[in-house]
XYZ file of C-alpha atoms in Angstrom:
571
model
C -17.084 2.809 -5.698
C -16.674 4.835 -2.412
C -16.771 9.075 -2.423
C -15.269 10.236 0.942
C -17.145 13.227 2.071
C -14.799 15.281 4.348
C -16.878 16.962 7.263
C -14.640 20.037 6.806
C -15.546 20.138 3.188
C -19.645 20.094 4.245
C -18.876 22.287 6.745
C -17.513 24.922 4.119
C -20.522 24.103 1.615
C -22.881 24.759 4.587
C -21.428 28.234 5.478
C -21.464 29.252 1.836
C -24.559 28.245 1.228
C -26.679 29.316 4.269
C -24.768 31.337 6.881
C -23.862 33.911 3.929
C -24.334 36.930 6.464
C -21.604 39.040 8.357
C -19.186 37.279 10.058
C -21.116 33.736 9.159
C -24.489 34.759 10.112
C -27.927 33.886 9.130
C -31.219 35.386 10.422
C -33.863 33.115 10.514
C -36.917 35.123 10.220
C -35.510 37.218 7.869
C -36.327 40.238 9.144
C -40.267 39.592 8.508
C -41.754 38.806 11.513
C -41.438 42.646 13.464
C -39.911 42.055 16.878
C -39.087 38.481 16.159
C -35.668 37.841 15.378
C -33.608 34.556 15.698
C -30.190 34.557 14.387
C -27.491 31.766 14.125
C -23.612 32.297 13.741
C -20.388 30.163 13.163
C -21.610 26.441 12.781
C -19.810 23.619 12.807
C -20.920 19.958 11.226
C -19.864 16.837 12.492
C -20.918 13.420 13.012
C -21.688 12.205 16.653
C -23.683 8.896 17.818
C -23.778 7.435 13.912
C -25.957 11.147 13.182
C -24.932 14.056 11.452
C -24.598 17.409 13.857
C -24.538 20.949 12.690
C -24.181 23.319 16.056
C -24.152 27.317 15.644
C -24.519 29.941 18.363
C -27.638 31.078 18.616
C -29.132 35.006 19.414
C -33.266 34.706 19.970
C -35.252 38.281 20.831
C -38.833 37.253 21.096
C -41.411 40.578 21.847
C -44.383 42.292 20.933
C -45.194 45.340 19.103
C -44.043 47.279 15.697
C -40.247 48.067 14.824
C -38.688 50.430 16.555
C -41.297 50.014 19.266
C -40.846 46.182 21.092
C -41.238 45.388 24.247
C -39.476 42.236 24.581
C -40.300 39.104 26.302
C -36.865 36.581 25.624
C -33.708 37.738 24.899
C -31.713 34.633 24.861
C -27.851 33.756 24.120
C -27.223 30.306 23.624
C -26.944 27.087 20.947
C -28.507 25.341 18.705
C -28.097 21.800 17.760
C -29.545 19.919 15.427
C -29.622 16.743 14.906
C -30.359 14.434 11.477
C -29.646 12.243 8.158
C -27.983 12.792 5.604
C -30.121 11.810 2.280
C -29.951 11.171 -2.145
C -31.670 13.749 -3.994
C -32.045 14.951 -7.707
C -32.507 11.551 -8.627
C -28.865 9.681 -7.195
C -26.864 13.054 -8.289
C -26.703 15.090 -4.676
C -26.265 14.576 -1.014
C -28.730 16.934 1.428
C -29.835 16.940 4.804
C -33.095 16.115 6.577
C -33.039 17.168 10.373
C -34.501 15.272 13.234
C -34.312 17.129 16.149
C -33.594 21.010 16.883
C -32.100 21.220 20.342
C -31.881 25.224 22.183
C -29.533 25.252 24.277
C -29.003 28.485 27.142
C -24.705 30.059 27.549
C -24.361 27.898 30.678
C -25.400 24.537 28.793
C -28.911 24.193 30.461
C -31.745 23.142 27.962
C -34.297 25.813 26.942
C -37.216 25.157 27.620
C -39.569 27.798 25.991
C -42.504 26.587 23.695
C -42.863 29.962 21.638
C -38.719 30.066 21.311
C -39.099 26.571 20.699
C -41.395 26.347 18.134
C -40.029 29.294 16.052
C -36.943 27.551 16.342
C -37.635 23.987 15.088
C -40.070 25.039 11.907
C -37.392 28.102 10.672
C -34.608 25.884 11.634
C -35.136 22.530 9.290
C -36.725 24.915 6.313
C -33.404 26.425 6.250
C -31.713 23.045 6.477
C -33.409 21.252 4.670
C -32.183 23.408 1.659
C -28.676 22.132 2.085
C -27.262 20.599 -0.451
C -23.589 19.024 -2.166
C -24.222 18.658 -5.978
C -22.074 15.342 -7.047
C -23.450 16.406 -10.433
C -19.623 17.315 -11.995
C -18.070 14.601 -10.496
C -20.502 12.450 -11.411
C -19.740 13.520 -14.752
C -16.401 13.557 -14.539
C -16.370 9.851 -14.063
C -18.171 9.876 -16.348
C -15.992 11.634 -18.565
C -13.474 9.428 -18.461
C -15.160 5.832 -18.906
C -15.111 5.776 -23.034
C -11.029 6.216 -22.210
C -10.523 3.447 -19.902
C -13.070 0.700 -21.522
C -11.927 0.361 -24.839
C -13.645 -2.682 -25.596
C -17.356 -1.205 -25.251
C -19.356 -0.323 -27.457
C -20.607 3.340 -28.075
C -24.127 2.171 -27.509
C -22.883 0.229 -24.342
C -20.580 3.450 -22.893
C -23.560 5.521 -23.177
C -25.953 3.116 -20.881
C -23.588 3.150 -18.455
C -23.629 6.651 -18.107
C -26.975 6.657 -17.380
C -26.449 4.329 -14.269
C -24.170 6.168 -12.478
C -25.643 7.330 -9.178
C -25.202 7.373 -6.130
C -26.999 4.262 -3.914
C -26.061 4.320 -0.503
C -24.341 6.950 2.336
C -22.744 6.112 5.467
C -21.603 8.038 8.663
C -18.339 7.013 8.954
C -16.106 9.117 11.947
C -14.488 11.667 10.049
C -16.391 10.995 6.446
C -19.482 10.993 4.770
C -19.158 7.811 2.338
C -21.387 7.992 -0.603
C -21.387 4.350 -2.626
C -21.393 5.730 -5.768
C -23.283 2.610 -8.357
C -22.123 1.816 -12.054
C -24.085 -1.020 -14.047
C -21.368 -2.585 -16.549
C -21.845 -5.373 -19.487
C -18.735 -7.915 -19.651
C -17.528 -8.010 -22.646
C -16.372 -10.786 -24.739
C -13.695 -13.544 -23.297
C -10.354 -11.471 -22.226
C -7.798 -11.215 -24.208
C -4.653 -13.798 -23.276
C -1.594 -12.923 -22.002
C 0.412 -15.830 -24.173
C 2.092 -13.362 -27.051
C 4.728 -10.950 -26.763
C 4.649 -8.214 -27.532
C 5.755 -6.919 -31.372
C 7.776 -3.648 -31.144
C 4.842 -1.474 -32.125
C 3.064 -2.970 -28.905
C 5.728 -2.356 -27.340
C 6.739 1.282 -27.614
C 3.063 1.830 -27.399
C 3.260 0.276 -23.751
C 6.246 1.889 -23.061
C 4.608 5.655 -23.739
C 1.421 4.795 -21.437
C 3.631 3.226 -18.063
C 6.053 7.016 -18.848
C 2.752 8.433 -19.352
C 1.159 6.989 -15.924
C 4.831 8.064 -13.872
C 4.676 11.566 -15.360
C 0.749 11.618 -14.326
C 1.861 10.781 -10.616
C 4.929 13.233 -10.922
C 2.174 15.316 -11.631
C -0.123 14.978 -9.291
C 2.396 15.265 -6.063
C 3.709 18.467 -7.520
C 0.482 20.230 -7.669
C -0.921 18.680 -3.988
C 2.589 19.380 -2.475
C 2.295 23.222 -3.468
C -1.256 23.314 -2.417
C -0.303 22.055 1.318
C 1.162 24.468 3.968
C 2.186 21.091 5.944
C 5.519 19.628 5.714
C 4.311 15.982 6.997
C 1.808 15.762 3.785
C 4.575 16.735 1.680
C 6.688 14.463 2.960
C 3.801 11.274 2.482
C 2.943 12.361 -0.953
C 7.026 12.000 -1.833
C 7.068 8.678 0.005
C 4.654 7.733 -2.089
C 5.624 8.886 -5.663
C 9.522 7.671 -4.272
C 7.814 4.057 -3.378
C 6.081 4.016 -6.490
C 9.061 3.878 -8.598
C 10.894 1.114 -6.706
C 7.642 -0.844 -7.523
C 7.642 0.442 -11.231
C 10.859 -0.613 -11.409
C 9.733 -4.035 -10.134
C 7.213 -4.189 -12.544
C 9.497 -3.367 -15.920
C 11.723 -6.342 -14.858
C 9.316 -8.724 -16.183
C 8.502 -8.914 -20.342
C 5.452 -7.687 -21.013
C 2.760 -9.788 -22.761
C -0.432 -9.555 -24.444
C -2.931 -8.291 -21.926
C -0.265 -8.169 -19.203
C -1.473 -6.123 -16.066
C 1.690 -5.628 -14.186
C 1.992 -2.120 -15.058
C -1.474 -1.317 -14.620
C -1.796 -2.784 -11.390
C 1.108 -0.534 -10.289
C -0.167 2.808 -11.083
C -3.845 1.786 -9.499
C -1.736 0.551 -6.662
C 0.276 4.181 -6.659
C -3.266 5.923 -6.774
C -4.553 4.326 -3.614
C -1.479 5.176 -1.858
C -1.597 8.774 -3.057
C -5.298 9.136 -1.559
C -5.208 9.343 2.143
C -2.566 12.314 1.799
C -4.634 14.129 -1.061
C -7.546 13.977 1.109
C -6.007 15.420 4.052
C -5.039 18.079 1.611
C -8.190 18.705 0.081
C -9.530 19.867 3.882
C -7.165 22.879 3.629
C -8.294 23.589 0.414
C -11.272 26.348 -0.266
C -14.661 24.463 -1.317
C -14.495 24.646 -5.104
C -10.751 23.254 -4.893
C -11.428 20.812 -2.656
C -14.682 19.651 -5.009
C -12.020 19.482 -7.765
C -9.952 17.181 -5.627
C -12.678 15.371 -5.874
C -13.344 14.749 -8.845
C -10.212 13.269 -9.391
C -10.490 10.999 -6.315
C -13.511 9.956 -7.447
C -11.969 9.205 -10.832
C -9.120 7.092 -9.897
C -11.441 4.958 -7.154
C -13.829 4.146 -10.362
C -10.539 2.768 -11.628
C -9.959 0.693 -9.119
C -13.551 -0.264 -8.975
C -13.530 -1.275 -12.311
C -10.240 -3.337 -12.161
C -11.584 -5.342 -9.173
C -13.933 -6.575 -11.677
C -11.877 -8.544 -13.548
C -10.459 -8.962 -16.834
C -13.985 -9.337 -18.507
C -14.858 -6.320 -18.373
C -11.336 -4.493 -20.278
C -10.485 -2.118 -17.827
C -7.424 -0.197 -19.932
C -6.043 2.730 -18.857
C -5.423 4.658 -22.594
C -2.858 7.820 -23.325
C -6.522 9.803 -23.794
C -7.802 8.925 -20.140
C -4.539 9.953 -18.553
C -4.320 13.197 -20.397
C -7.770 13.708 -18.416
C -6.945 12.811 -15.259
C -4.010 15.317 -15.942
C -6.833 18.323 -16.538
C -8.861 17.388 -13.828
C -5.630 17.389 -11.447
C -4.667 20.964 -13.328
C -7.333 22.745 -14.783
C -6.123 23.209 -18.510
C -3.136 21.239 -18.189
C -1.936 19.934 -21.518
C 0.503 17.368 -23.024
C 3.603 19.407 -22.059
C 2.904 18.195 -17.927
C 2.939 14.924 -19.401
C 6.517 14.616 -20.835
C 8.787 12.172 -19.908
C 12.031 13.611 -19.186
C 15.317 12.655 -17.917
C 15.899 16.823 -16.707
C 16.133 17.594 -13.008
C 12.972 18.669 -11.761
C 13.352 22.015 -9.841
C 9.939 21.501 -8.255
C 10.997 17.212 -7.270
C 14.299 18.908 -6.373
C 12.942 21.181 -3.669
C 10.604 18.611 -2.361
C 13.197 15.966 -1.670
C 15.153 19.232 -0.216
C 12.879 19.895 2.224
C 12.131 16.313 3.234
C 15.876 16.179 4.454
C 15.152 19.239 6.556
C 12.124 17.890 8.186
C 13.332 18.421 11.538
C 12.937 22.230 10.932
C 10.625 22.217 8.627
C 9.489 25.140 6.647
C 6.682 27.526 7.679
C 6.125 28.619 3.961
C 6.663 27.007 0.174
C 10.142 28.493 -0.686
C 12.164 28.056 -4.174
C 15.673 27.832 -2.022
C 17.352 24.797 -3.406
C 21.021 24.107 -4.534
C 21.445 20.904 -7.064
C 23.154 18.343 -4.537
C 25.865 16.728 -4.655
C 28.354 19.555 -5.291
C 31.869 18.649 -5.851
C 34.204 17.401 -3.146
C 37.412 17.036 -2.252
C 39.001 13.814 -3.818
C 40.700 14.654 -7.404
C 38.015 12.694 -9.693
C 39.875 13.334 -12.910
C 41.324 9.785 -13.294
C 38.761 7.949 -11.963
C 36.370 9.283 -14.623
C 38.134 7.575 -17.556
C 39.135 4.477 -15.628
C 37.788 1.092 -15.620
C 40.326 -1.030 -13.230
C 41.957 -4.556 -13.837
C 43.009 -6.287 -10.830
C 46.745 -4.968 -11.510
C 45.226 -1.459 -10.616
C 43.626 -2.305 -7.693
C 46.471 -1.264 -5.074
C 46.052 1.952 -6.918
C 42.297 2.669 -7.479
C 40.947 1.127 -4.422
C 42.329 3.642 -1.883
C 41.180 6.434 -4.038
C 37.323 5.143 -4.577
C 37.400 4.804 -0.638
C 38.345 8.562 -0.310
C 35.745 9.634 -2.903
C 32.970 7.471 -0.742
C 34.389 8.511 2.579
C 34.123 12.638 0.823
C 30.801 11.918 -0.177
C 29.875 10.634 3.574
C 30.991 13.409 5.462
C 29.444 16.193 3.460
C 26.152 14.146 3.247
C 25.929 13.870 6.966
C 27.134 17.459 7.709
C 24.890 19.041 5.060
C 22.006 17.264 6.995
C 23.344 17.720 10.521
C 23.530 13.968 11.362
C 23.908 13.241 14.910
C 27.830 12.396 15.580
C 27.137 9.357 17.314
C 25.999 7.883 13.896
C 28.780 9.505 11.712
C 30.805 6.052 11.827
C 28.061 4.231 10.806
C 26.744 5.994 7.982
C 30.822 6.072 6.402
C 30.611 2.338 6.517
C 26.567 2.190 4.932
C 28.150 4.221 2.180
C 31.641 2.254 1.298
C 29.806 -1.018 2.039
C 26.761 -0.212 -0.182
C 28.970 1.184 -3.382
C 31.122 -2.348 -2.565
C 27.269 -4.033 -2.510
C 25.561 -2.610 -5.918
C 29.204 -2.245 -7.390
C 32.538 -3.417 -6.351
C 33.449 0.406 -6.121
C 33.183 -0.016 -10.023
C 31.979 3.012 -12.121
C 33.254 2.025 -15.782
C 33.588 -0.975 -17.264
C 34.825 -1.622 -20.794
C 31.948 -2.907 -23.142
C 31.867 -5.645 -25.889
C 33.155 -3.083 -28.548
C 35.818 -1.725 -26.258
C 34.339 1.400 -25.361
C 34.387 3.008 -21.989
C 30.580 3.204 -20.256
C 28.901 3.555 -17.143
C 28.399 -0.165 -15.204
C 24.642 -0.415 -15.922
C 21.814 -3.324 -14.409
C 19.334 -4.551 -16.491
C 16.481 -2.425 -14.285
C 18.171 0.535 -15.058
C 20.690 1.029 -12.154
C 24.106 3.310 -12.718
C 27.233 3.590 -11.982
C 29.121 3.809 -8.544
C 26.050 3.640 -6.348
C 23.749 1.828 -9.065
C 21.221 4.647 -8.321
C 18.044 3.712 -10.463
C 17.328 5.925 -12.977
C 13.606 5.642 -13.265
C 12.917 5.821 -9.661
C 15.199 8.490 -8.885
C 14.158 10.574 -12.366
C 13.802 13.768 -12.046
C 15.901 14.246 -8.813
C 19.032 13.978 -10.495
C 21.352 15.127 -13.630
C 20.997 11.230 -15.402
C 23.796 12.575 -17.620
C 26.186 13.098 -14.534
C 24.995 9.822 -12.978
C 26.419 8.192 -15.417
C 29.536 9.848 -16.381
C 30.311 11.095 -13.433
C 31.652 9.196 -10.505
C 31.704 11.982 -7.949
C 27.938 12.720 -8.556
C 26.823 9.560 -9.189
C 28.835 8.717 -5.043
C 27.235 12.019 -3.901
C 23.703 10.836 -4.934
C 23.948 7.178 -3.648
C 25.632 9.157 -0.245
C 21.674 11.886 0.010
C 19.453 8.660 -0.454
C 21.668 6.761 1.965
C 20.702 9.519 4.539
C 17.648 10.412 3.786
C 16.765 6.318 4.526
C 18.896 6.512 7.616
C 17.103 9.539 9.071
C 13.674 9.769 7.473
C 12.643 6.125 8.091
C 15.399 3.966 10.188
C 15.836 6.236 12.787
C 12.410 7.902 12.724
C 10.599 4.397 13.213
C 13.351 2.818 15.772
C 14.530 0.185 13.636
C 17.565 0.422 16.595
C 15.352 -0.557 19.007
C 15.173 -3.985 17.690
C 17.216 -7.008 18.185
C 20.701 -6.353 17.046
C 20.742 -2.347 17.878
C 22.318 0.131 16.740
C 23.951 -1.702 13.657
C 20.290 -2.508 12.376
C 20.218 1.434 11.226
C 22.675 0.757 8.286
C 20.698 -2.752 7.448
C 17.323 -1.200 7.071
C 19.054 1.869 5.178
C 20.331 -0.748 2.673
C 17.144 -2.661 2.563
C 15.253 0.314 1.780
C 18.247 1.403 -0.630
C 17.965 -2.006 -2.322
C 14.052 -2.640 -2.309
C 12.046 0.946 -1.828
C 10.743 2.315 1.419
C 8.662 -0.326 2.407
C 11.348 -2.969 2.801
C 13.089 -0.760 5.177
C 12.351 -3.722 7.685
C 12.944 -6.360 5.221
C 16.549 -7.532 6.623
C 14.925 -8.816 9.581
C 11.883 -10.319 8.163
C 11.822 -14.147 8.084
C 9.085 -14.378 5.695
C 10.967 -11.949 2.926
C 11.730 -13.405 -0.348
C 14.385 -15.404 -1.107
C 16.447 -13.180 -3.607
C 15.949 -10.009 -0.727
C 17.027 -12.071 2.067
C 20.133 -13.274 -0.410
C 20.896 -9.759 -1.099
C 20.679 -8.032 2.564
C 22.540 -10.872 4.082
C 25.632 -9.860 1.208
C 25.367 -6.524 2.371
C 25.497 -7.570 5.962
C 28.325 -9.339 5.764
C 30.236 -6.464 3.700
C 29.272 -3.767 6.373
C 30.481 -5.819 9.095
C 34.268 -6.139 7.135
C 34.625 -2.352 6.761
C 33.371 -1.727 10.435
C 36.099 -3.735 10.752
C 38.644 -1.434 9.021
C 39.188 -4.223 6.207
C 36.761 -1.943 3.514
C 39.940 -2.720 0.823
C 38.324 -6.574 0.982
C 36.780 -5.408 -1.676
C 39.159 -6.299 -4.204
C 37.751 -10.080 -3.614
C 35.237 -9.217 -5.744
C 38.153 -8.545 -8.620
């Protein structure tokens, strides 16, 4: 399994470590050699030529004589560079440094050529080196940690030798990484279990609590890496990612689970790896024993997916007691209450999403400003809340659902300043999206002849069928579903955000069929999660998506046409 070594993060270990004096200083002779003195300030470590690099100014007096008495022969102002590889040490548990080549280099870039200097230099340059050092020891163990959690199926005896394997084998310069191959020996176990019987409802709720458990761990994990980022763009990919997540959970909890089935599983290692690039990115802002916490938890989740690659031999299972520790690595002390599954708005979700709709100005600093969208507007809702229509109703509920969707339009697109040239187009996304997922329908009457909201099988809602395990969290579920004006306001903010975040942002316009292609990839991503945005114009999509944007298509293209009331056809 790979451990990606940021060169900011060695950087930060170096200074700590070495150049511990004023203003990231060290003197190299300590002091102890009279008149002698060569001192090196503000390095820098990098990678150049498939080598490491650490640079530093560089300060050299060279003289003669007692303290307080030199007469100097070199004063010299200048560089250093050194050049060298990084290696193992402590036996596969820590990463050092063993130099090559110590370069001196003058202010104007000239090479210094000065055998005393030199030679000073090069033996009180790699001593001090060569004592650099990045303990993996903790994470190490924090993989290790977690193994007896996620291999159920091992023995004590087995769990235990495995431990003693772990190690690091092999390290690579990569461009902007040092990539450590971290090595695990493993014993299959007996044949895998089959994936034939169902489930029996002990099974089942028991599956049930882990995939909550696993959504609540990535809920998680973007809240605390969101607040620990001063950049709006990683915010923005780490709610992508939790947002994308959820149209594949969603995906996933369509089909019945079985014995052994790996669906879910697959899905939250899938969610983990799409997660990482963003959490590293974060983790070089971060301070170097929050950043060696970070990765831990990396480290972690890629022995996860390391393991799973493996196959089902081995019995990779991701338990309740392993995600409860990936939940105190992420937050030191965490405990079961970060884990809850819960149905609430989430004030800190809330104010993410928020924010991402403001991205064109985005914040400079992590404020709690946030108001619960949608508020209430204009159309009179009080009927429509207790109605479920029969075609004789029609003439009368239609025009009044269109007036509720064309409401919830016009204060989604002014409460994100939407460009007027696309105001048209995003009041006939909306009406022709609630006509897709709904017929305009909010109620229906049930087998018992009780009022309820119209509700999918994946867990879909109402006026807008807005998901409610994707979108948990973000929303009052309560008013989703008993609330038509809410449940059009919601539909309305993920309509935009779709339009502008992703349509717009990646030119989906600039394709064949224009400007009309904004409100196809809005429903596409609407329908199927982010990364379908594009899948309307796809010819290798799947049949059912291609069956379902070319509905949509041809619904848009009636109300652009002023004929939105068609959609008492589906009556």
């Amino acid at each position: 399994m790979p451990v990606r070594l940021d060169y900011p993060l060695l950087e930060q270990l170096l200074v700590a470590q070495l150049f511990s004096g004023p203003k990231q200083t060290v003197d190299l002779l300590g002091h102890t050699r009279g008149c002698n003195s060569i001192v090196l300030s503000e390095p820098s470590l990098s990678q150049r030529s498939g080598q490491l690099e650490v640079q530093s100014k560089l300060r050299a007096l060279i003289g003669f004589g007692v303290p307080g008495a030199c007469t100097g022969l070199l004063n010299v102002a200048g560089r250093v560079r050194v050049i060298g590889q990084p290696d193992i040490r402590r036996n596969g548990t820590a990463v050092g440094f063993v130099p090559s080549r110590v370069i001196l280099f003058a202010t104007l870039g000239e090479e210094i050529q000065n055998a005393t200097l030199q030679s000073l230099a090069d033996s009180s340059v790699r001593n001090m080196l060569e004592r650099y050092e990045l303990d993996l020891g903790p994470q190490l163990k924090s993989v290790g940690a977690l193994l007896p959690d996620v291999l159920p199926r091992h023995t004590r005896t087995q769990i235990e030798q495995l431990l003693e394997t772990v190690r690091i084998e092999r390290l690579a310069i990569q461009e902007e990484t040092l990539d450590a191959t971290i090595g695990l020996t493993i014993e299959s176990t007996e044949a895998p279990r089959t994936a034939e019987r169902a489930l029996t409802d002990a099974e089942l709720k028991t599956w049930e609590e882990r995939w909550q458990l696993m959504d609540s761990l990535l809920v998680l994990t973007v809240k605390h890496y969101a607040a620990a980022t001063q950049f709006q763009e990683l915010r923005d990919a780490l709610l992508d990612a939790l947002i994308e997540s959820r149209y594949r959970l969603r995906d996933a909890l369509a089909e019945t689970p079985t014995e052994g089935d790996d669906l879910v599983r697959e899905w939250f290692l899938q969610s983990w790896r799409s997660l990482a690039p963003s959490l590293r990115k974060i983790g070089a802002e971060q301070a170097q024993q929050q950043h060696l916490l970070l990765l831990s938890v990396i480290a972690a989740t890629d022995a996860l997916s390391a393991l799973d690659r493996l196959g089902p031999s081995f019995g990779l299972d991701v338990s309740t007691d392993g995600l409860r520790r990936l939940a105190r690595m992420i937050n030191d002390g965490a405990d079961d209450q970060l884990l809850q599954y819960t149905y609430d708005v989430d004030p800190e979700l809330r104010q993410l999403f928020e924010a991402s709709l403001k991205a064109s100005s985005p914040p400079t600093a992590w404020r709690w400003q946030f108001s619960l969208f949608p508020q209430a507007v204009a159309a009179d809702t009080s009927r429509l809340n207790s109605w479920a229509p029969k075609r004789s109703d029609l003439r009368e509920y239609l025009p009044q659902v269109a007036d509720l969707l064309k409401d919830a339009a016009s204060d989604a697109q002014s409460s994100r300043d939407l460009d007027r040239q696309y105001h048209q187009l995003f009041r006939n996304l909306v009406l022709a999206t609630a006509w897709q997922e709904s017929c305009w329908r909010h109620y229906v009457v049930s087998k018992d002849r009780k009022l309820v909201p119209l509700r999918s099988g994946t867990g879909d809602v109402g006026l807008m069928q807005v998901n409610e395990r994707v979108w948990r969290g973000f929303y009052n579920q309560q008013s989703l579903r008993w609330d038509i004006n809410y449940n059009g306001g919601a539909g309305a903010e993920v309509l935009i955000d779709y339009l502008v975040r992703y349509a717009l942002r990646r030119g989906e316009h600039q394709h064949a069929g224009g400007l009309t292609n904004l409100a196809r990839a809005s429903y596409s991503a609407y329908n199927g999660g982010p990364s379908r945005l594009s899948r309307y114009r796809d010819p290798n999509s799947g049949g059912y998506g291609r069956k379902v944007d070319d509905a949509f298509w041809e619904k848009y293209q009636q109300v652009a046409a002023g004929d939105e009331l068609a959609v008492a056809s589906c009556y």
